[in-house]
Coordinates of C-alpha atoms in Angstrom, one line a residue:
Chain A
M26 CA -34.6 -35.5 -23.1
E27 CA -31.3 -36.7 -21.7
L28 CA -30.0 -33.1 -21.1
V29 CA -32.3 -32.6 -18.1
N30 CA -32.6 -36.2 -17.1
P31 CA -29.2 -37.3 -15.7
G32 CA -28.5 -40.9 -15.0
I33 CA -28.3 -42.3 -11.6
G34 CA -24.9 -43.8 -12.4
L35 CA -23.3 -40.4 -13.0
I36 CA -24.8 -39.1 -9.8
F37 CA -23.5 -42.1 -7.9
W38 CA -20.0 -41.7 -9.4
M39 CA -20.0 -38.0 -8.9
I40 CA -20.8 -38.4 -5.2
V41 CA -18.0 -41.0 -4.9
I42 CA -15.4 -39.0 -6.9
F43 CA -16.2 -35.7 -5.3
G44 CA -16.4 -37.1 -1.8
L45 CA -13.1 -38.9 -2.2
L46 CA -11.5 -35.8 -3.8
L47 CA -12.8 -33.7 -0.8
L48 CA -11.3 -36.2 1.7
V49 CA -7.9 -36.6 0.0
L50 CA -7.4 -33.0 -0.9
G51 CA -8.7 -31.9 2.5
K52 CA -6.2 -34.1 4.3
Y53 CA -3.2 -34.0 2.0
A54 CA -3.4 -30.7 0.1
W55 CA -5.6 -28.0 1.8
K56 CA -4.4 -28.8 5.3
P57 CA -0.7 -28.3 4.6
I58 CA -1.3 -25.5 2.2
M59 CA -3.5 -23.5 4.6
K60 CA -1.2 -24.3 7.5
S61 CA 1.9 -23.1 5.6
L62 CA 0.1 -20.1 4.3
H63 CA -0.9 -19.2 7.8
E64 CA 2.6 -19.9 9.1
R65 CA 4.2 -17.8 6.3
E66 CA 1.9 -14.9 7.0
Q67 CA 2.6 -15.1 10.7
S68 CA 6.4 -15.2 10.0
I69 CA 6.1 -12.2 7.7
D70 CA 4.1 -10.5 10.3
K71 CA 6.7 -11.3 12.9
A72 CA 9.5 -10.3 10.6
L73 CA 7.9 -6.9 10.0
K74 CA 7.3 -6.4 13.7
S75 CA 10.9 -7.3 14.6
A76 CA 12.1 -5.0 11.8
D77 CA 10.0 -2.2 13.4
K78 CA 11.5 -3.0 16.7
A79 CA 15.0 -3.1 15.3
R80 CA 14.4 0.3 13.7
E81 CA 13.2 1.6 17.1
E82 CA 16.2 0.2 18.8
M83 CA 18.4 1.7 16.1
K84 CA 16.8 5.1 16.7
N85 CA 17.4 4.7 20.5
L86 CA 21.0 3.7 19.9
Q87 CA 21.5 6.6 17.6
A88 CA 20.1 8.9 20.3
D89 CA 22.4 7.4 22.8
N90 CA 25.3 7.8 20.5
E91 CA 24.4 11.4 20.0
K92 CA 24.2 11.9 23.7
L93 CA 27.5 10.2 24.3
R94 CA 29.1 12.3 21.6
Q95 CA 27.7 15.5 23.0
E96 CA 29.0 14.5 26.4
A97 CA 32.4 13.8 24.9
R98 CA 32.4 17.1 23.2
E99 CA 31.6 18.9 26.4
E100 CA 34.3 17.0 28.2
R101 CA 36.8 17.9 25.5
D102 CA 35.8 21.5 25.6
K103 CA 36.1 21.5 29.4
I104 CA 39.6 19.9 29.3
L105 CA 40.7 22.3 26.6
K106 CA 39.5 25.2 28.6
Q107 CA 41.2 23.9 31.6
A108 CA 44.4 23.4 29.6
R109 CA 44.2 26.9 28.2
D110 CA 43.7 28.3 31.7
K111 CA 46.6 26.4 33.0
Q112 CA 48.7 27.5 30.1
N113 CA 47.8 31.1 30.7
E114 CA 48.5 30.7 34.4
I115 CA 51.9 29.1 33.7
I116 CA 52.8 31.8 31.2
E117 CA 51.7 34.5 33.6
Q118 CA 53.7 32.9 36.4
A119 CA 56.8 32.6 34.2
R120 CA 56.5 36.1 33.1
E121 CA 56.3 37.2 36.7
E122 CA 59.3 35.1 37.7
A123 CA 61.2 36.5 34.8
N124 CA 60.3 40.0 35.8
Q125 CA 61.4 39.4 39.3
E126 CA 64.6 37.8 38.2
R127 CA 65.3 40.7 35.8
Q128 CA 64.5 43.2 38.6
K129 CA 66.9 41.3 40.9
I130 CA 69.6 41.3 38.2
L131 CA 69.0 44.9 37.5
D132 CA 69.1 45.8 41.1
S133 CA 72.3 43.9 41.7
A134 CA 73.8 45.5 38.6
K135 CA 72.8 49.0 39.7
K136 CA 74.3 48.3 43.1
E137 CA 77.5 47.0 41.5
I138 CA 77.6 50.0 39.2
S139 CA 77.2 52.4 42.1
N140 CA 79.8 50.6 44.2
E141 CA 82.2 50.7 41.2
K142 CA 81.3 54.4 40.7
Q143 CA 82.0 55.2 44.4
A144 CA 85.2 53.3 44.2
A145 CA 86.2 55.0 41.0
A146 CA 85.3 58.4 42.5
R147 CA 87.3 57.7 45.6
E148 CA 90.3 56.6 43.6
L149 CA 89.9 59.7 41.4
R150 CA 89.7 61.9 44.4
E151 CA 92.8 60.4 45.9
T152 CA 94.6 60.6 42.6
V153 CA 93.5 64.2 42.2
A154 CA 94.5 65.1 45.7
D155 CA 97.8 63.5 45.1
I156 CA 98.3 65.3 41.9
S157 CA 97.2 68.5 43.5
L158 CA 99.6 68.1 46.3
K159 CA 102.4 67.4 44.0
V160 CA 101.4 70.4 41.8
A161 CA 101.0 72.5 44.9
E162 CA 104.4 71.4 46.2
K163 CA 106.0 72.3 42.9
I164 CA 104.2 75.6 42.7
I165 CA 105.1 76.4 46.3
R166 CA 108.6 75.4 45.7
Q167 CA 108.8 77.6 42.7
E168 CA 107.1 80.5 44.6
L169 CA 109.3 80.3 47.6
E170 CA 112.5 80.5 45.7
D171 CA 112.1 84.3 45.9
E172 CA 112.4 85.7 49.4
K173 CA 110.2 88.6 48.8
K174 CA 107.5 86.5 47.5
Q175 CA 107.8 84.2 50.5
Q176 CA 107.4 87.2 52.7
K177 CA 104.4 88.5 50.9
L178 CA 102.7 85.2 51.1
V179 CA 103.3 84.9 54.8
E180 CA 101.9 88.3 55.2
K181 CA 99.0 87.4 53.1
Y182 CA 98.3 84.4 55.2
F183 CA 98.6 86.3 58.2
D184 CA 96.1 88.7 56.8
E185 CA 93.8 86.1 56.2
V186 CA 94.1 84.7 59.6
D187 CA 91.8 86.4 62.0
F188 CA 93.2 86.6 65.4
R189 CA 90.3 87.4 67.5
Chain B
M22 CA -4.9 -12.1 -10.9
N23 CA -1.7 -11.6 -12.8
K24 CA -2.4 -10.2 -16.3
V25 CA 0.8 -11.5 -17.8
K26 CA 0.0 -15.0 -16.6
L27 CA -3.5 -14.8 -17.9
A28 CA -2.2 -13.7 -21.3
K29 CA 0.2 -16.6 -21.2
A30 CA -2.5 -19.1 -20.4
L31 CA -4.6 -17.7 -23.2
R32 CA -1.7 -18.0 -25.6
I33 CA -1.4 -21.7 -24.7
F34 CA -5.1 -22.3 -24.7
A35 CA -6.1 -20.7 -28.0
P36 CA -4.3 -23.0 -30.4
I37 CA -5.5 -26.0 -28.5
L38 CA -9.0 -24.8 -28.8
L39 CA -8.7 -24.2 -32.5
L40 CA -7.1 -27.5 -33.2
G41 CA -9.7 -29.2 -31.1
I42 CA -12.6 -27.6 -32.9
L43 CA -11.2 -28.7 -36.2
L44 CA -10.5 -32.2 -34.9
Q45 CA -13.9 -32.7 -33.3
V46 CA -16.4 -31.4 -35.6
N47 CA -15.2 -32.5 -39.0
P48 CA -15.2 -36.2 -38.1
L49 CA -18.5 -35.8 -36.4
Y50 CA -20.0 -34.5 -39.5
A51 CA -18.6 -37.6 -41.3
S52 CA -20.1 -39.8 -38.6
E53 CA -23.5 -38.2 -38.9
S54 CA -23.5 -38.8 -42.6
S55 CA -22.4 -42.3 -42.3
D56 CA -24.7 -43.1 -39.4
P57 CA -26.6 -46.2 -40.3
G58 CA -29.5 -45.1 -38.2
N59 CA -30.6 -42.6 -40.7
N60 CA -29.3 -44.5 -43.6
G61 CA -31.1 -44.7 -46.9
S62 CA -29.8 -42.0 -49.1
G63 CA -26.1 -41.4 -49.2
E64 CA -26.5 -37.6 -48.9
E65 CA -28.7 -37.1 -45.9
E66 CA -29.1 -33.8 -44.2
Y67 CA -26.7 -32.4 -41.6
N68 CA -28.6 -31.9 -38.5
A69 CA -26.9 -29.3 -36.3
G70 CA -29.3 -29.8 -33.4
H71 CA -28.5 -33.5 -33.3
M72 CA -24.8 -32.9 -33.5
I73 CA -24.8 -30.3 -30.8
L74 CA -26.9 -32.3 -28.4
D75 CA -24.8 -35.4 -29.1
H76 CA -21.8 -33.4 -28.0
I77 CA -23.1 -32.2 -24.7
V78 CA -24.8 -35.3 -23.4
D79 CA -23.3 -38.4 -21.9
H80 CA -22.2 -41.5 -23.8
Y81 CA -21.3 -45.1 -23.0
S82 CA -18.0 -44.8 -25.0
W83 CA -15.7 -41.9 -25.5
H84 CA -15.8 -41.0 -29.1
I85 CA -12.6 -39.5 -30.5
M86 CA -13.1 -39.4 -34.3
T87 CA -14.5 -41.3 -37.2
I88 CA -12.2 -42.4 -40.0
D89 CA -13.8 -43.8 -43.1
G90 CA -17.0 -44.7 -41.2
H91 CA -15.1 -46.4 -38.5
E92 CA -15.5 -44.9 -35.1
V93 CA -12.4 -44.5 -33.0
A94 CA -13.5 -44.4 -29.4
I95 CA -12.2 -45.1 -26.0
D96 CA -14.0 -48.3 -24.8
L97 CA -15.6 -47.8 -21.4
P98 CA -16.9 -50.5 -19.0
V99 CA -20.7 -50.9 -18.5
I100 CA -21.8 -51.8 -15.1
L101 CA -25.5 -52.8 -14.7
Y102 CA -27.5 -54.2 -11.9
H103 CA -30.7 -56.0 -13.1
N104 CA -32.8 -58.8 -11.6
N105 CA -30.5 -59.1 -8.6
Q106 CA -27.5 -59.6 -10.9
W107 CA -24.5 -57.6 -11.7
N108 CA -23.5 -57.3 -15.4
V109 CA -20.1 -55.9 -16.2
F110 CA -18.9 -55.7 -19.8
M111 CA -17.2 -53.3 -22.2
S112 CA -19.4 -50.9 -24.1
S113 CA -17.9 -52.1 -27.4
R114 CA -20.3 -55.1 -27.1
F115 CA -23.0 -52.7 -28.2
D116 CA -21.2 -51.9 -31.4
H117 CA -22.0 -48.2 -30.9
G118 CA -25.7 -48.8 -30.3
H119 CA -26.2 -51.2 -33.2
S120 CA -26.5 -54.5 -31.4
S121 CA -27.7 -55.8 -28.1
Y122 CA -25.7 -57.8 -25.6
K123 CA -27.0 -60.1 -22.8
G124 CA -30.5 -58.7 -23.4
F125 CA -29.3 -55.1 -22.9
K126 CA -29.2 -52.5 -25.6
I127 CA -28.9 -48.7 -26.0
A128 CA -32.4 -47.4 -26.6
Q129 CA -32.5 -45.4 -29.8
E130 CA -35.8 -43.6 -29.0
G131 CA -38.4 -43.2 -26.3
P132 CA -38.0 -41.7 -22.9
N133 CA -34.7 -43.5 -22.3
A134 CA -33.2 -42.7 -25.7
G135 CA -29.4 -43.0 -25.5
K136 CA -29.5 -45.1 -22.3
I137 CA -29.1 -48.8 -21.7
V138 CA -32.4 -50.7 -21.4
H139 CA -33.1 -54.4 -20.8
I140 CA -35.3 -56.1 -23.3
T141 CA -37.9 -58.4 -21.8
H142 CA -40.3 -60.4 -23.9
E143 CA -43.5 -61.1 -22.2
N144 CA -46.6 -62.5 -24.0
D145 CA -45.3 -61.4 -27.4
E146 CA -44.9 -57.9 -25.9
T147 CA -41.5 -56.2 -25.8
K148 CA -40.9 -54.4 -22.6
L149 CA -37.9 -52.1 -22.1
E150 CA -36.8 -51.8 -18.5
R151 CA -34.1 -49.5 -17.2
P152 CA -31.6 -51.3 -15.0
I153 CA -29.6 -49.7 -12.3
D154 CA -26.9 -48.3 -14.4
L155 CA -23.5 -47.5 -12.7
S156 CA -21.6 -47.6 -16.0
I157 CA -18.3 -45.8 -16.4
T158 CA -19.7 -43.4 -19.0
K159 CA -17.8 -40.7 -20.9
N160 CA -18.7 -38.2 -18.1
V161 CA -17.7 -40.6 -15.3
A162 CA -14.4 -41.3 -17.0
A163 CA -13.9 -37.5 -17.6
L164 CA -14.7 -37.0 -13.9
F165 CA -11.9 -39.4 -13.0
V166 CA -9.5 -37.6 -15.3
V167 CA -10.4 -34.2 -13.8
A168 CA -10.1 -35.6 -10.3
I169 CA -6.7 -37.1 -11.0
I170 CA -5.5 -33.9 -12.6
T171 CA -6.8 -31.9 -9.6
L172 CA -5.1 -34.4 -7.2
L173 CA -1.8 -34.2 -9.1
I174 CA -1.8 -30.4 -9.2
F175 CA -2.7 -29.8 -5.6
L176 CA -0.7 -32.6 -4.0
S177 CA 2.4 -31.3 -5.8
V178 CA 1.6 -27.8 -4.8
A179 CA 1.0 -28.9 -1.2
R180 CA 4.4 -30.6 -1.4
S181 CA 6.1 -27.4 -2.4
Y182 CA 4.3 -25.6 0.4
K183 CA 5.5 -28.1 2.9
K184 CA 9.1 -27.9 1.5
K185 CA 9.4 -24.1 1.6
T186 CA 6.9 -22.8 4.0
Y187 CA 8.7 -19.5 4.6
Q188 CA 9.8 -18.8 1.0
A189 CA 8.0 -17.0 -1.8
P190 CA 5.8 -19.3 -4.0
K191 CA 7.3 -20.6 -7.2
G192 CA 6.0 -21.9 -10.5
L193 CA 2.6 -23.6 -10.3
Q194 CA 2.4 -22.6 -6.6
S195 CA 2.7 -18.9 -7.4
F196 CA 0.0 -19.2 -10.1
L197 CA -2.5 -20.9 -7.7
E198 CA -1.7 -19.0 -4.5
P199 CA -3.5 -15.8 -5.5
L200 CA -6.6 -18.0 -6.3
I201 CA -6.3 -19.8 -2.9
L202 CA -5.9 -16.5 -1.1
F203 CA -8.8 -15.0 -3.1
I204 CA -11.1 -17.9 -2.1
R205 CA -9.9 -17.5 1.5
D206 CA -10.1 -13.8 1.9
E207 CA -12.8 -12.7 -0.5
V208 CA -15.1 -15.7 -0.3
A209 CA -14.7 -17.6 2.9
I210 CA -13.7 -14.9 5.4
A211 CA -16.1 -12.4 3.7
S212 CA -19.1 -14.7 3.8
I213 CA -18.6 -16.9 6.8
G214 CA -16.5 -14.7 9.1
K215 CA -13.1 -14.8 10.6
E216 CA -13.8 -17.2 13.4
K217 CA -15.5 -20.0 11.6
Y218 CA -14.3 -19.9 8.0
H219 CA -11.4 -22.3 8.7
K220 CA -13.6 -25.4 8.9
F221 CA -15.1 -24.8 5.4
M222 CA -11.9 -24.0 3.6
P223 CA -11.2 -27.5 2.3
Y224 CA -14.7 -27.8 0.9
L225 CA -14.8 -24.4 -0.7
L226 CA -11.3 -24.8 -2.2
T227 CA -12.1 -28.2 -3.5
L228 CA -15.4 -27.0 -4.9
F229 CA -13.8 -24.0 -6.6
F230 CA -10.9 -25.7 -8.2
F231 CA -12.9 -28.8 -9.2
I232 CA -15.5 -26.7 -10.9
F233 CA -12.9 -24.4 -12.5
L234 CA -10.9 -27.4 -13.8
M235 CA -14.0 -29.1 -15.1
N236 CA -15.1 -25.9 -16.9
L237 CA -11.6 -25.4 -18.4
L238 CA -11.2 -29.0 -19.4
G239 CA -14.7 -29.0 -20.9
L240 CA -13.4 -26.4 -23.2
V241 CA -10.5 -28.6 -24.3
P242 CA -11.9 -30.7 -27.0
I243 CA -9.2 -33.4 -27.1
P244 CA -10.1 -36.7 -25.4
P245 CA -9.3 -38.0 -22.9
I246 CA -8.1 -34.8 -21.2
G247 CA -11.1 -32.8 -22.1
G248 CA -14.1 -33.1 -24.5
A249 CA -16.7 -34.0 -21.9
N250 CA -19.3 -31.5 -20.9
L251 CA -19.1 -32.1 -17.1
T252 CA -20.3 -28.9 -15.5
G253 CA -23.0 -28.8 -18.2
N254 CA -24.5 -31.9 -16.7
L255 CA -27.2 -31.7 -14.1
A256 CA -25.9 -34.7 -12.2
V257 CA -22.5 -33.2 -11.7
T258 CA -23.8 -29.7 -10.7
G259 CA -26.6 -31.3 -8.7
V260 CA -24.3 -33.4 -6.6
M261 CA -22.1 -30.3 -5.7
A262 CA -25.3 -28.4 -4.9
L263 CA -26.4 -31.3 -2.7
F264 CA -23.0 -31.2 -0.9
T265 CA -23.5 -27.5 -0.3
L266 CA -27.1 -28.1 1.0
I267 CA -25.9 -30.9 3.4
I268 CA -23.0 -28.7 4.7
T269 CA -25.4 -25.8 5.1
L270 CA -27.9 -27.8 7.1
A271 CA -25.2 -29.6 9.1
S272 CA -23.6 -26.3 10.2
S273 CA -26.9 -24.4 10.8
N274 CA -27.6 -23.1 14.3
K275 CA -30.7 -22.5 16.3
N276 CA -31.0 -19.0 15.2
Y277 CA -31.2 -20.1 11.5
W278 CA -34.1 -22.4 12.3
R279 CA -35.8 -19.8 14.4
H280 CA -35.6 -17.5 11.4
T281 CA -37.0 -20.1 9.2
F282 CA -40.0 -21.2 11.2
N283 CA -40.6 -18.2 13.3
T284 CA -39.2 -15.2 11.5
P285 CA -38.9 -12.3 13.8
G286 CA -40.5 -9.0 12.7
I287 CA -43.2 -10.6 10.7
P288 CA -46.9 -10.3 11.6
V289 CA -48.2 -13.4 13.4
L290 CA -51.0 -13.7 10.9
L291 CA -48.5 -14.7 8.3
K292 CA -47.3 -17.6 10.5
L293 CA -50.5 -18.7 12.1
P294 CA -52.9 -20.4 11.3
I295 CA -51.6 -20.8 7.8
P296 CA -47.8 -20.9 7.9
I297 CA -47.1 -18.9 4.8
I298 CA -43.7 -17.5 5.7
P299 CA -42.3 -20.7 7.2
V300 CA -43.3 -22.6 4.0
I301 CA -41.7 -20.0 1.8
E302 CA -38.5 -20.1 4.0
L303 CA -38.5 -23.9 3.8
V304 CA -38.9 -23.9 0.1
G305 CA -36.2 -21.3 0.0
I306 CA -33.7 -23.6 1.7
L307 CA -34.3 -26.1 -1.2
T308 CA -34.4 -23.6 -4.0
K309 CA -31.0 -22.1 -3.1
P310 CA -29.0 -25.3 -4.0
F311 CA -31.4 -25.9 -6.9
V312 CA -30.6 -22.6 -8.4
L313 CA -26.9 -23.3 -7.8
M314 CA -27.3 -26.5 -9.8
V315 CA -29.2 -24.9 -12.7
R316 CA -27.1 -21.8 -13.0
L317 CA -23.8 -23.7 -13.5
F318 CA -25.4 -26.2 -15.8
A319 CA -27.2 -23.6 -17.9
N320 CA -24.2 -21.3 -18.3
I321 CA -21.8 -24.0 -19.3
T322 CA -24.2 -25.8 -21.6
A323 CA -25.2 -22.6 -23.2
G324 CA -21.6 -21.8 -23.9
H325 CA -21.0 -25.2 -25.5
I326 CA -24.2 -24.9 -27.6
V327 CA -23.2 -21.4 -28.9
L328 CA -19.7 -22.5 -29.7
L329 CA -20.9 -25.6 -31.5
S330 CA -23.5 -23.6 -33.3
F331 CA -20.9 -21.3 -34.8
V332 CA -18.9 -24.3 -36.0
S333 CA -22.1 -25.9 -37.4
I334 CA -22.7 -22.8 -39.5
I335 CA -19.9 -24.0 -41.8
F336 CA -21.6 -27.4 -42.4
I337 CA -25.1 -25.9 -42.7
F338 CA -23.8 -23.6 -45.5
T339 CA -21.9 -26.4 -47.2
N340 CA -24.9 -28.7 -47.2
N341 CA -27.7 -26.4 -47.9
I342 CA -26.1 -23.8 -50.2
D343 CA -22.8 -24.7 -51.7
P344 CA -19.4 -26.0 -50.5
I345 CA -18.0 -22.7 -51.6
A346 CA -20.4 -20.9 -49.3
G347 CA -19.2 -23.2 -46.5
W348 CA -15.6 -22.2 -47.2
A349 CA -16.5 -18.6 -47.4
V350 CA -18.3 -18.6 -44.0
S351 CA -15.7 -20.6 -42.2
P352 CA -13.3 -17.8 -41.3
V353 CA -16.2 -15.8 -39.7
S354 CA -17.4 -18.9 -38.0
L355 CA -14.0 -19.8 -36.6
L356 CA -13.3 -16.3 -35.5
F357 CA -16.6 -16.3 -33.6
G358 CA -15.8 -19.7 -32.3
V359 CA -12.5 -18.6 -30.9
F360 CA -14.1 -15.5 -29.5
I361 CA -16.8 -17.6 -27.7
S362 CA -14.0 -19.9 -26.5
L363 CA -12.2 -17.0 -24.9
L364 CA -15.4 -15.8 -23.4
E365 CA -16.0 -19.3 -22.0
L366 CA -12.6 -19.1 -20.3
L367 CA -13.9 -16.1 -18.5
V368 CA -17.2 -17.8 -17.8
A369 CA -15.3 -20.9 -16.5
F370 CA -13.8 -18.7 -13.8
I371 CA -16.8 -16.6 -13.0
Q372 CA -19.2 -19.6 -12.7
A373 CA -16.7 -21.4 -10.4
Y374 CA -16.4 -18.3 -8.4
V375 CA -20.2 -17.7 -8.2
F376 CA -20.9 -21.3 -7.2
V377 CA -18.3 -21.1 -4.4
L378 CA -19.3 -17.6 -3.3
L379 CA -23.0 -18.5 -3.0
S380 CA -22.2 -21.8 -1.2
A381 CA -20.1 -19.8 1.3
L382 CA -22.9 -17.3 1.7
Y383 CA -25.5 -20.0 2.4
I384 CA -23.2 -21.6 4.9
G385 CA -22.5 -18.2 6.5
M386 CA -26.2 -17.5 6.7
A387 CA -26.9 -20.8 8.4
M388 CA -24.3 -19.9 11.0
E389 CA -25.2 -16.3 11.6
E390 CA -25.6 -15.4 15.3
E391 CA -28.5 -13.3 16.6
H392 CA -27.8 -9.7 16.4

């Protein structure tokens, strides 16, 4: 039965064909295919690793950024605080100076007023004395027109004077 | 593997199979009926067994179809070495087995039926001798076709790998890459180990794809692309099993032979004075490739026989009952034929996988270190 009794020719040709196929495919197909599969896998591996690394670096960078921003914020707060302090100090100083100035002005005004008042009072006194003298002169002149009256007055004055 | 791609492949394959079945069997029926060998009555019986066997064995010419009793076949060269002499001629000289040429003819019966024998007349006695026959038979030609297709596919795929090493696979490459990776990861690395698998990849990949393509093209019944039952031939499977045996033995280490001849953990009485275990182990070394050979052969041949049997039912019904019965049974028969064909697609892959997996396992076993 031919089914289980294969010919020597087919065996011979099969060895030749399969052997040649093995050699040719091994050299020109499987070698480059396996090599490029390997290389591709390695490159994918490498790419994944470098992506991981980049992610790590990104994280570090972000942390750095955050730190920098925090520092900047603190710096800003410090500067603002300093500025506010300075401002307060300046305002305080200005107020003090203004106070002093006002006090000075006030003092000098008071002094002026009191000077003026004294002067006015002196003038008033002089004027009053003058007027009083003139009034008194007129009164005296009127009084002394009558002899009797003059006499009486002298007497009175004499009464008033204490001769002791 | 990608389901969509598999479905696509099936969609392409199914019509080809159907067409092929119709193309192949109908003319064959005609050729059987017009075969002058069993001439005599015009209406001789259709012999399904003959037809099926005729389809799965080797031939000296590649039969395509028979039109009006004329066989249309691809003429193949016959190469014979007999009496220290080479004889090379085309197989058409035999007129499809009807005539002899240069003292050679195709034996019609006897132990060498279907093969070329040399007729020697000696003292009125006819002796039939078998020459050394290196003819390019149908199967050899089909082997060349499959080898060329394999080369075309993988050289082009290798080119696209070289061209775009760091890019995603495309086209044919992306269809084959999962298979290549499957053989590498699930077969070679799993059976041989990560350190040593590299050396055996060319053999395992060639083996897998060659068997797979032979199985698939054996299902395509259109000559000269398919139509030959290659992996259903013991010579073909035997040579591949032999390669596995040689590679296994060539890569075997001391540990392997120690396990064979002086298996540890076995009572001494089983090794001396009668070496029972060593004999069993030695026979085992030979039965492994033998089983490889027979498994592939039997699976593929069985598939072909079942497929052809379903188609034969039509002709059996037509001949033995009525042409109408033949018509009636043909849809059922074709449906089962297509079903078996699709099943055979699965078997084509599974058997290629099993052959390669076991080869890798045997190689891995031969290289196992002591533990």
